[in-house]
Amino acid sequence: MKLLLENWRKYLNESKLRVFDFDDTIAKSDSNIHITTDTGEKIEMTPGEYATHKIDPNYDYDFSEFDQVINPREIKQITNIIRNALNAGTEGREIAVLTARAPESEASIRDYLESLGLDTSKITFELLGSSDPDDKASWIANRIEQGATDVLFFDDSGKNVDAVQSLQSKYPDIKIKARKVRYAEDIAENLVGKN
């Protein structure tokens, strides 16, 4: 009986953290990264291509297109999860958009999510201005230190998913699930099919 009460108490005190990347997770947009190599070659990458790109410190990376949300297409599989989380209430639950985009794009992201009918006043926004996977993992680790006991993370980047999932070894008593999403790939294929 005592064990049953302890398990019930743990369930009641559970603090859920639901974290969503923005680009190619919540929405597919036409914002691209412009790269100038050390030889002067110009390269343009989509967020999906950049997610698998190995950073070269000798290259110049221009993320200025990410200050706005350009031609966004909703990834309904994820926005439906956000809707369900918001509808479940925010008592004991934090819902966050955690993105590599710089803080300058927060208003555009909020406007876009509001246009989908999502109440952004109940969503935490963390715009890192960094594509380092460890920065996303550090932000989530900080939330765990503040009391989150059940973490669910959605991102299209395998590097980000791996970094967050690796927190499990540091926090073995915390429920951590990091999911790599690929829904944006379907949107890209559909657009190609329409041309």
PDB file of N, CA, C and O in Angstrom, residues 81-148:
ATOM      1  N   ILE A  81      -0.237  17.974 -32.045  1.00  0.00           N
ATOM      2  CA  ILE A  81       0.305  17.593 -30.736  1.00  0.00           C
ATOM      3  C   ILE A  81       0.357  18.817 -29.826  1.00  0.00           C
ATOM      4  O   ILE A  81       0.000  18.755 -28.646  1.00  0.00           O
ATOM      5  N   ILE A  82       0.786  19.955 -30.372  1.00  0.00           N
ATOM      6  CA  ILE A  82       0.829  21.194 -29.575  1.00  0.00           C
ATOM      7  C   ILE A  82      -0.586  21.576 -29.135  1.00  0.00           C
ATOM      8  O   ILE A  82      -0.803  21.919 -27.968  1.00  0.00           O
ATOM      9  N   ARG A  83      -1.553  21.500 -30.055  1.00  0.00           N
ATOM     10  CA  ARG A  83      -2.956  21.813 -29.726  1.00  0.00           C
ATOM     11  C   ARG A  83      -3.447  20.931 -28.577  1.00  0.00           C
ATOM     12  O   ARG A  83      -4.060  21.414 -27.630  1.00  0.00           O
ATOM     13  N   ASN A  84      -3.178  19.627 -28.683  1.00  0.00           N
ATOM     14  CA  ASN A  84      -3.613  18.695 -27.639  1.00  0.00           C
ATOM     15  C   ASN A  84      -2.961  19.017 -26.302  1.00  0.00           C
ATOM     16  O   ASN A  84      -3.616  18.966 -25.262  1.00  0.00           O
ATOM     17  N   ALA A  85      -1.675  19.365 -26.330  1.00  0.00           N
ATOM     18  CA  ALA A  85      -0.975  19.727 -25.089  1.00  0.00           C
ATOM     19  C   ALA A  85      -1.570  21.003 -24.488  1.00  0.00           C
ATOM     20  O   ALA A  85      -1.801  21.075 -23.273  1.00  0.00           O
ATOM     21  N   LEU A  86      -1.858  21.999 -25.330  1.00  0.00           N
ATOM     22  CA  LEU A  86      -2.469  23.238 -24.831  1.00  0.00           C
ATOM     23  C   LEU A  86      -3.874  22.976 -24.279  1.00  0.00           C
ATOM     24  O   LEU A  86      -4.247  23.519 -23.237  1.00  0.00           O
ATOM     25  N   ASN A  87      -4.629  22.130 -24.971  1.00  0.00           N
ATOM     26  CA  ASN A  87      -5.992  21.803 -24.518  1.00  0.00           C
ATOM     27  C   ASN A  87      -5.995  21.024 -23.217  1.00  0.00           C
ATOM     28  O   ASN A  87      -6.974  21.079 -22.459  1.00  0.00           O
ATOM     29  N   ALA A  88      -4.914  20.290 -22.942  1.00  0.00           N
ATOM     30  CA  ALA A  88      -4.816  19.531 -21.689  1.00  0.00           C
ATOM     31  C   ALA A  88      -4.545  20.456 -20.502  1.00  0.00           C
ATOM     32  O   ALA A  88      -4.632  20.041 -19.357  1.00  0.00           O
ATOM     33  N   GLY A  89      -4.207  21.700 -20.793  1.00  0.00           N
ATOM     34  CA  GLY A  89      -3.946  22.676 -19.734  1.00  0.00           C
ATOM     35  C   GLY A  89      -2.468  22.773 -19.428  1.00  0.00           C
ATOM     36  O   GLY A  89      -1.697  21.867 -19.716  1.00  0.00           O
ATOM     37  N   THR A  90      -2.087  23.893 -18.848  1.00  0.00           N
ATOM     38  CA  THR A  90      -0.679  24.121 -18.558  1.00  0.00           C
ATOM     39  C   THR A  90      -0.340  23.900 -17.090  1.00  0.00           C
ATOM     40  O   THR A  90       0.800  24.111 -16.688  1.00  0.00           O
ATOM     41  N   GLU A  91      -1.293  23.451 -16.308  1.00  0.00           N
ATOM     42  CA  GLU A  91      -1.020  23.114 -14.906  1.00  0.00           C
ATOM     43  C   GLU A  91      -0.062  21.929 -14.870  1.00  0.00           C
ATOM     44  O   GLU A  91      -0.373  20.855 -15.387  1.00  0.00           O
ATOM     45  N   GLY A  92       1.135  22.131 -14.318  1.00  0.00           N
ATOM     46  CA  GLY A  92       2.114  21.054 -14.251  1.00  0.00           C
ATOM     47  C   GLY A  92       2.734  20.708 -15.598  1.00  0.00           C
ATOM     48  O   GLY A  92       3.332  19.650 -15.757  1.00  0.00           O
ATOM     49  N   ARG A  93       2.593  21.600 -16.566  1.00  0.00           N
ATOM     50  CA  ARG A  93       3.084  21.319 -17.914  1.00  0.00           C
ATOM     51  C   ARG A  93       3.620  22.614 -18.532  1.00  0.00           C
ATOM     52  O   ARG A  93       2.983  23.653 -18.461  1.00  0.00           O
ATOM     53  N   GLU A  94       4.803  22.509 -19.133  1.00  0.00           N
ATOM     54  CA  GLU A  94       5.348  23.633 -19.891  1.00  0.00           C
ATOM     55  C   GLU A  94       5.469  23.206 -21.345  1.00  0.00           C
ATOM     56  O   GLU A  94       5.987  22.132 -21.655  1.00  0.00           O
ATOM     57  N   ILE A  95       4.982  24.049 -22.232  1.00  0.00           N
ATOM     58  CA  ILE A  95       5.058  23.808 -23.670  1.00  0.00           C
ATOM     59  C   ILE A  95       6.002  24.876 -24.221  1.00  0.00           C
ATOM     60  O   ILE A  95       5.813  26.066 -23.968  1.00  0.00           O
ATOM     61  N   ALA A  96       7.034  24.417 -24.946  1.00  0.00           N
ATOM     62  CA  ALA A  96       8.062  25.359 -25.391  1.00  0.00           C
ATOM     63  C   ALA A  96       8.412  25.170 -26.853  1.00  0.00           C
ATOM     64  O   ALA A  96       8.419  24.053 -27.366  1.00  0.00           O
ATOM     65  N   VAL A  97       8.698  26.301 -27.507  1.00  0.00           N
ATOM     66  CA  VAL A  97       9.300  26.297 -28.833  1.00  0.00           C
ATOM     67  C   VAL A  97      10.769  26.641 -28.593  1.00  0.00           C
ATOM     68  O   VAL A  97      11.088  27.711 -28.078  1.00  0.00           O
ATOM     69  N   LEU A  98      11.639  25.691 -28.929  1.00  0.00           N
ATOM     70  CA  LEU A  98      13.083  25.830 -28.716  1.00  0.00           C
ATOM     71  C   LEU A  98      13.748  25.762 -30.089  1.00  0.00           C
ATOM     72  O   LEU A  98      13.783  24.715 -30.724  1.00  0.00           O
ATOM     73  N   THR A  99      14.237  26.909 -30.550  1.00  0.00           N
ATOM     74  CA  THR A  99      14.735  26.984 -31.925  1.00  0.00           C
ATOM     75  C   THR A  99      16.120  27.608 -31.999  1.00  0.00           C
ATOM     76  O   THR A  99      16.497  28.411 -31.137  1.00  0.00           O
ATOM     77  N   ALA A 100      16.839  27.222 -33.043  1.00  0.00           N
ATOM     78  CA  ALA A 100      18.159  27.803 -33.307  1.00  0.00           C
ATOM     79  C   ALA A 100      18.034  29.228 -33.843  1.00  0.00           C
ATOM     80  O   ALA A 100      19.008  29.960 -33.873  1.00  0.00           O
ATOM     81  N   ARG A 101      16.829  29.621 -34.258  1.00  0.00           N
ATOM     82  CA  ARG A 101      16.636  30.976 -34.768  1.00  0.00           C
ATOM     83  C   ARG A 101      17.030  32.008 -33.707  1.00  0.00           C
ATOM     84  O   ARG A 101      16.932  31.765 -32.518  1.00  0.00           O
ATOM     85  N   ALA A 102      17.397  33.184 -34.187  1.00  0.00           N
ATOM     86  CA  ALA A 102      17.771  34.283 -33.301  1.00  0.00           C
ATOM     87  C   ALA A 102      16.518  34.938 -32.715  1.00  0.00           C
ATOM     88  O   ALA A 102      15.424  34.821 -33.278  1.00  0.00           O
ATOM     89  N   PRO A 103      16.662  35.631 -31.588  1.00  0.00           N
ATOM     90  CA  PRO A 103      15.520  36.281 -30.937  1.00  0.00           C
ATOM     91  C   PRO A 103      14.734  37.232 -31.847  1.00  0.00           C
ATOM     92  O   PRO A 103      13.544  37.433 -31.635  1.00  0.00           O
ATOM     93  N   GLU A 104      15.364  37.772 -32.882  1.00  0.00           N
ATOM     94  CA  GLU A 104      14.682  38.696 -33.796  1.00  0.00           C
ATOM     95  C   GLU A 104      13.477  38.061 -34.492  1.00  0.00           C
ATOM     96  O   GLU A 104      12.587  38.765 -34.966  1.00  0.00           O
ATOM     97  N   SER A 105      13.428  36.745 -34.568  1.00  0.00           N
ATOM     98  CA  SER A 105      12.331  36.091 -35.288  1.00  0.00           C
ATOM     99  C   SER A 105      11.153  35.709 -34.386  1.00  0.00           C
ATOM    100  O   SER A 105      10.154  35.186 -34.877  1.00  0.00           O
ATOM    101  N   GLU A 106      11.242  35.999 -33.088  1.00  0.00           N
ATOM    102  CA  GLU A 106      10.170  35.578 -32.178  1.00  0.00           C
ATOM    103  C   GLU A 106       8.805  36.131 -32.584  1.00  0.00           C
ATOM    104  O   GLU A 106       7.807  35.399 -32.595  1.00  0.00           O
ATOM    105  N   ALA A 107       8.722  37.401 -32.937  1.00  0.00           N
ATOM    106  CA  ALA A 107       7.427  37.992 -33.295  1.00  0.00           C
ATOM    107  C   ALA A 107       6.827  37.291 -34.516  1.00  0.00           C
ATOM    108  O   ALA A 107       5.621  37.007 -34.533  1.00  0.00           O
ATOM    109  N   SER A 108       7.660  36.988 -35.518  1.00  0.00           N
ATOM    110  CA  SER A 108       7.165  36.290 -36.717  1.00  0.00           C
ATOM    111  C   SER A 108       6.660  34.892 -36.376  1.00  0.00           C
ATOM    112  O   SER A 108       5.637  34.457 -36.902  1.00  0.00           O
ATOM    113  N   ILE A 109       7.377  34.195 -35.510  1.00  0.00           N
ATOM    114  CA  ILE A 109       6.958  32.842 -35.111  1.00  0.00           C
ATOM    115  C   ILE A 109       5.645  32.917 -34.336  1.00  0.00           C
ATOM    116  O   ILE A 109       4.713  32.152 -34.597  1.00  0.00           O
ATOM    117  N   ARG A 110       5.576  33.856 -33.391  1.00  0.00           N
ATOM    118  CA  ARG A 110       4.332  34.015 -32.606  1.00  0.00           C
ATOM    119  C   ARG A 110       3.149  34.324 -33.527  1.00  0.00           C
ATOM    120  O   ARG A 110       2.074  33.745 -33.391  1.00  0.00           O
ATOM    121  N   ASP A 111       3.350  35.269 -34.454  1.00  0.00           N
ATOM    122  CA  ASP A 111       2.271  35.635 -35.383  1.00  0.00           C
ATOM    123  C   ASP A 111       1.810  34.429 -36.183  1.00  0.00           C
ATOM    124  O   ASP A 111       0.615  34.217 -36.378  1.00  0.00           O
ATOM    125  N   TYR A 112       2.770  33.643 -36.651  1.00  0.00           N
ATOM    126  CA  TYR A 112       2.416  32.464 -37.444  1.00  0.00           C
ATOM    127  C   TYR A 112       1.611  31.465 -36.603  1.00  0.00           C
ATOM    128  O   TYR A 112       0.559  30.973 -37.038  1.00  0.00           O
ATOM    129  N   LEU A 113       2.079  31.174 -35.393  1.00  0.00           N
ATOM    130  CA  LEU A 113       1.367  30.210 -34.540  1.00  0.00           C
ATOM    131  C   LEU A 113      -0.023  30.730 -34.169  1.00  0.00           C
ATOM    132  O   LEU A 113      -0.983  29.958 -34.129  1.00  0.00           O
ATOM    133  N   GLU A 114      -0.129  32.034 -33.918  1.00  0.00           N
ATOM    134  CA  GLU A 114      -1.450  32.631 -33.630  1.00  0.00           C
ATOM    135  C   GLU A 114      -2.376  32.474 -34.841  1.00  0.00           C
ATOM    136  O   GLU A 114      -3.570  32.229 -34.690  1.00  0.00           O
ATOM    137  N   SER A 115      -1.823  32.600 -36.060  1.00  0.00           N
ATOM    138  CA  SER A 115      -2.643  32.449 -37.268  1.00  0.00           C
ATOM    139  C   SER A 115      -3.196  31.030 -37.399  1.00  0.00           C
ATOM    140  O   SER A 115      -4.191  30.811 -38.076  1.00  0.00           O
ATOM    141  N   LEU A 116      -2.559  30.077 -36.719  1.00  0.00           N
ATOM    142  CA  LEU A 116      -3.031  28.685 -36.712  1.00  0.00           C
ATOM    143  C   LEU A 116      -4.030  28.431 -35.579  1.00  0.00           C
ATOM    144  O   LEU A 116      -4.522  27.320 -35.419  1.00  0.00           O
ATOM    145  N   GLY A 117      -4.285  29.484 -34.778  1.00  0.00           N
ATOM    146  CA  GLY A 117      -5.219  29.342 -33.668  1.00  0.00           C
ATOM    147  C   GLY A 117      -4.577  28.835 -32.381  1.00  0.00           C
ATOM    148  O   GLY A 117      -5.282  28.410 -31.465  1.00  0.00           O
ATOM    149  N   LEU A 118      -3.245  28.884 -32.298  1.00  0.00           N
ATOM    150  CA  LEU A 118      -2.557  28.437 -31.080  1.00  0.00           C
ATOM    151  C   LEU A 118      -2.354  29.634 -30.151  1.00  0.00           C
ATOM    152  O   LEU A 118      -1.952  30.704 -30.588  1.00  0.00           O
ATOM    153  N   ASP A 119      -2.648  29.444 -28.879  1.00  0.00           N
ATOM    154  CA  ASP A 119      -2.517  30.505 -27.882  1.00  0.00           C
ATOM    155  C   ASP A 119      -1.066  30.597 -27.439  1.00  0.00           C
ATOM    156  O   ASP A 119      -0.611  29.831 -26.596  1.00  0.00           O
ATOM    157  N   THR A 120      -0.333  31.548 -28.011  1.00  0.00           N
ATOM    158  CA  THR A 120       1.097  31.653 -27.715  1.00  0.00           C
ATOM    159  C   THR A 120       1.377  32.188 -26.316  1.00  0.00           C
ATOM    160  O   THR A 120       2.506  32.086 -25.846  1.00  0.00           O
ATOM    161  N   SER A 121       0.358  32.716 -25.629  1.00  0.00           N
ATOM    162  CA  SER A 121       0.580  33.187 -24.257  1.00  0.00           C
ATOM    163  C   SER A 121       0.841  32.013 -23.317  1.00  0.00           C
ATOM    164  O   SER A 121       1.348  32.201 -22.212  1.00  0.00           O
ATOM    165  N   LYS A 122       0.526  30.803 -23.768  1.00  0.00           N
ATOM    166  CA  LYS A 122       0.739  29.605 -22.941  1.00  0.00           C
ATOM    167  C   LYS A 122       1.969  28.815 -23.402  1.00  0.00           C
ATOM    168  O   LYS A 122       2.184  27.700 -22.964  1.00  0.00           O
ATOM    169  N   ILE A 123       2.747  29.414 -24.303  1.00  0.00           N
ATOM    170  CA  ILE A 123       3.932  28.745 -24.846  1.00  0.00           C
ATOM    171  C   ILE A 123       5.178  29.544 -24.467  1.00  0.00           C
ATOM    172  O   ILE A 123       5.209  30.758 -24.587  1.00  0.00           O
ATOM    173  N   THR A 124       6.202  28.834 -23.997  1.00  0.00           N
ATOM    174  CA  THR A 124       7.503  29.445 -23.728  1.00  0.00           C
ATOM    175  C   THR A 124       8.278  29.490 -25.035  1.00  0.00           C
ATOM    176  O   THR A 124       8.303  28.506 -25.773  1.00  0.00           O
ATOM    177  N   PHE A 125       8.911  30.610 -25.323  1.00  0.00           N
ATOM    178  CA  PHE A 125       9.729  30.734 -26.526  1.00  0.00           C
ATOM    179  C   PHE A 125      11.179  30.908 -26.115  1.00  0.00           C
ATOM    180  O   PHE A 125      11.504  31.799 -25.336  1.00  0.00           O
ATOM    181  N   GLU A 126      12.031  30.053 -26.646  1.00  0.00           N
ATOM    182  CA  GLU A 126      13.468  30.173 -26.410  1.00  0.00           C
ATOM    183  C   GLU A 126      14.152  30.160 -27.775  1.00  0.00           C
ATOM    184  O   GLU A 126      14.190  29.136 -28.459  1.00  0.00           O
ATOM    185  N   LEU A 127      14.658  31.310 -28.176  1.00  0.00           N
ATOM    186  CA  LEU A 127      15.332  31.470 -29.457  1.00  0.00           C
ATOM    187  C   LEU A 127      16.821  31.602 -29.167  1.00  0.00           C
ATOM    188  O   LEU A 127      17.277  32.621 -28.663  1.00  0.00           O
ATOM    189  N   LEU A 128      17.563  30.535 -29.439  1.00  0.00           N
ATOM    190  CA  LEU A 128      18.949  30.424 -29.008  1.00  0.00           C
ATOM    191  C   LEU A 128      19.935  31.239 -29.833  1.00  0.00           C
ATOM    192  O   LEU A 128      20.992  31.605 -29.332  1.00  0.00           O
ATOM    193  N   GLY A 129      19.622  31.470 -31.106  1.00  0.00           N
ATOM    194  CA  GLY A 129      20.594  32.138 -31.972  1.00  0.00           C
ATOM    195  C   GLY A 129      21.830  31.268 -32.162  1.00  0.00           C
ATOM    196  O   GLY A 129      22.919  31.767 -32.400  1.00  0.00           O
ATOM    197  N   SER A 130      21.649  29.953 -32.054  1.00  0.00           N
ATOM    198  CA  SER A 130      22.761  29.007 -32.162  1.00  0.00           C
ATOM    199  C   SER A 130      22.237  27.676 -32.679  1.00  0.00           C
ATOM    200  O   SER A 130      21.180  27.215 -32.259  1.00  0.00           O
ATOM    201  N   SER A 131      23.012  27.057 -33.570  1.00  0.00           N
ATOM    202  CA  SER A 131      22.613  25.741 -34.079  1.00  0.00           C
ATOM    203  C   SER A 131      23.391  24.611 -33.400  1.00  0.00           C
ATOM    204  O   SER A 131      23.341  23.472 -33.850  1.00  0.00           O
ATOM    205  N   ASP A 132      24.078  24.917 -32.310  1.00  0.00           N
ATOM    206  CA  ASP A 132      24.831  23.903 -31.570  1.00  0.00           C
ATOM    207  C   ASP A 132      23.856  23.012 -30.801  1.00  0.00           C
ATOM    208  O   ASP A 132      23.116  23.503 -29.942  1.00  0.00           O
ATOM    209  N   PRO A 133      23.834  21.696 -31.090  1.00  0.00           N
ATOM    210  CA  PRO A 133      22.910  20.793 -30.396  1.00  0.00           C
ATOM    211  C   PRO A 133      23.053  20.831 -28.872  1.00  0.00           C
ATOM    212  O   PRO A 133      22.071  20.664 -28.144  1.00  0.00           O
ATOM    213  N   ASP A 134      24.264  21.080 -28.394  1.00  0.00           N
ATOM    214  CA  ASP A 134      24.474  21.131 -26.939  1.00  0.00           C
ATOM    215  C   ASP A 134      23.718  22.290 -26.291  1.00  0.00           C
ATOM    216  O   ASP A 134      23.368  22.221 -25.115  1.00  0.00           O
ATOM    217  N   ASP A 135      23.464  23.355 -27.055  1.00  0.00           N
ATOM    218  CA  ASP A 135      22.705  24.482 -26.504  1.00  0.00           C
ATOM    219  C   ASP A 135      21.249  24.091 -26.235  1.00  0.00           C
ATOM    220  O   ASP A 135      20.673  24.481 -25.218  1.00  0.00           O
ATOM    221  N   LYS A 136      20.659  23.297 -27.132  1.00  0.00           N
ATOM    222  CA  LYS A 136      19.299  22.813 -26.890  1.00  0.00           C
ATOM    223  C   LYS A 136      19.286  21.865 -25.695  1.00  0.00           C
ATOM    224  O   LYS A 136      18.418  21.955 -24.825  1.00  0.00           O
ATOM    225  N   ALA A 137      20.262  20.967 -25.643  1.00  0.00           N
ATOM    226  CA  ALA A 137      20.335  20.023 -24.523  1.00  0.00           C
ATOM    227  C   ALA A 137      20.538  20.762 -23.193  1.00  0.00           C
ATOM    228  O   ALA A 137      19.928  20.407 -22.185  1.00  0.00           O
ATOM    229  N   SER A 138      21.355  21.801 -23.201  1.00  0.00           N
ATOM    230  CA  SER A 138      21.602  22.580 -21.975  1.00  0.00           C
ATOM    231  C   SER A 138      20.336  23.274 -21.492  1.00  0.00           C
ATOM    232  O   SER A 138      20.067  23.338 -20.288  1.00  0.00           O
ATOM    233  N   TRP A 139      19.550  23.809 -22.432  1.00  0.00           N
ATOM    234  CA  TRP A 139      18.304  24.481 -22.049  1.00  0.00           C
ATOM    235  C   TRP A 139      17.358  23.478 -21.388  1.00  0.00           C
ATOM    236  O   TRP A 139      16.747  23.772 -20.356  1.00  0.00           O
ATOM    237  N   ILE A 140      17.261  22.281 -21.961  1.00  0.00           N
ATOM    238  CA  ILE A 140      16.385  21.251 -21.393  1.00  0.00           C
ATOM    239  C   ILE A 140      16.935  20.768 -20.054  1.00  0.00           C
ATOM    240  O   ILE A 140      16.179  20.569 -19.099  1.00  0.00           O
ATOM    241  N   ALA A 141      18.259  20.605 -19.940  1.00  0.00           N
ATOM    242  CA  ALA A 141      18.861  20.200 -18.663  1.00  0.00           C
ATOM    243  C   ALA A 141      18.529  21.216 -17.571  1.00  0.00           C
ATOM    244  O   ALA A 141      18.224  20.848 -16.432  1.00  0.00           O
ATOM    245  N   ASN A 142      18.548  22.504 -17.938  1.00  0.00           N
ATOM    246  CA  ASN A 142      18.191  23.549 -16.982  1.00  0.00           C
ATOM    247  C   ASN A 142      16.751  23.396 -16.505  1.00  0.00           C
ATOM    248  O   ASN A 142      16.449  23.562 -15.320  1.00  0.00           O
ATOM    249  N   ARG A 143      15.842  23.053 -17.421  1.00  0.00           N
ATOM    250  CA  ARG A 143      14.438  22.843 -17.045  1.00  0.00           C
ATOM    251  C   ARG A 143      14.298  21.618 -16.137  1.00  0.00           C
ATOM    252  O   ARG A 143      13.480  21.599 -15.225  1.00  0.00           O
ATOM    253  N   ILE A 144      15.098  20.577 -16.399  1.00  0.00           N
ATOM    254  CA  ILE A 144      15.085  19.397 -15.530  1.00  0.00           C
ATOM    255  C   ILE A 144      15.556  19.789 -14.133  1.00  0.00           C
ATOM    256  O   ILE A 144      14.956  19.400 -13.128  1.00  0.00           O
ATOM    257  N   GLU A 145      16.605  20.600 -14.077  1.00  0.00           N
ATOM    258  CA  GLU A 145      17.115  21.066 -12.778  1.00  0.00           C
ATOM    259  C   GLU A 145      16.054  21.888 -12.040  1.00  0.00           C
ATOM    260  O   GLU A 145      16.028  21.913 -10.810  1.00  0.00           O
ATOM    261  N   GLN A 146      15.164  22.541 -12.796  1.00  0.00           N
ATOM    262  CA  GLN A 146      14.090  23.334 -12.187  1.00  0.00           C
ATOM    263  C   GLN A 146      12.867  22.494 -11.840  1.00  0.00           C
ATOM    264  O   GLN A 146      11.885  23.025 -11.335  1.00  0.00           O
ATOM    265  N   GLY A 147      12.901  21.182 -12.143  1.00  0.00           N
ATOM    266  CA  GLY A 147      11.811  20.317 -11.703  1.00  0.00           C
ATOM    267  C   GLY A 147      11.077  19.515 -12.759  1.00  0.00           C
ATOM    268  O   GLY A 147      10.181  18.737 -12.424  1.00  0.00           O
ATOM    269  N   ALA A 148      11.406  19.670 -14.046  1.00  0.00           N
ATOM    270  CA  ALA A 148      10.736  18.861 -15.072  1.00  0.00           C
ATOM    271  C   ALA A 148      11.083  17.387 -14.856  1.00  0.00           C
ATOM    272  O   ALA A 148      12.247  17.038 -14.658  1.00  0.00           O
TER     273      ALA A 148
END
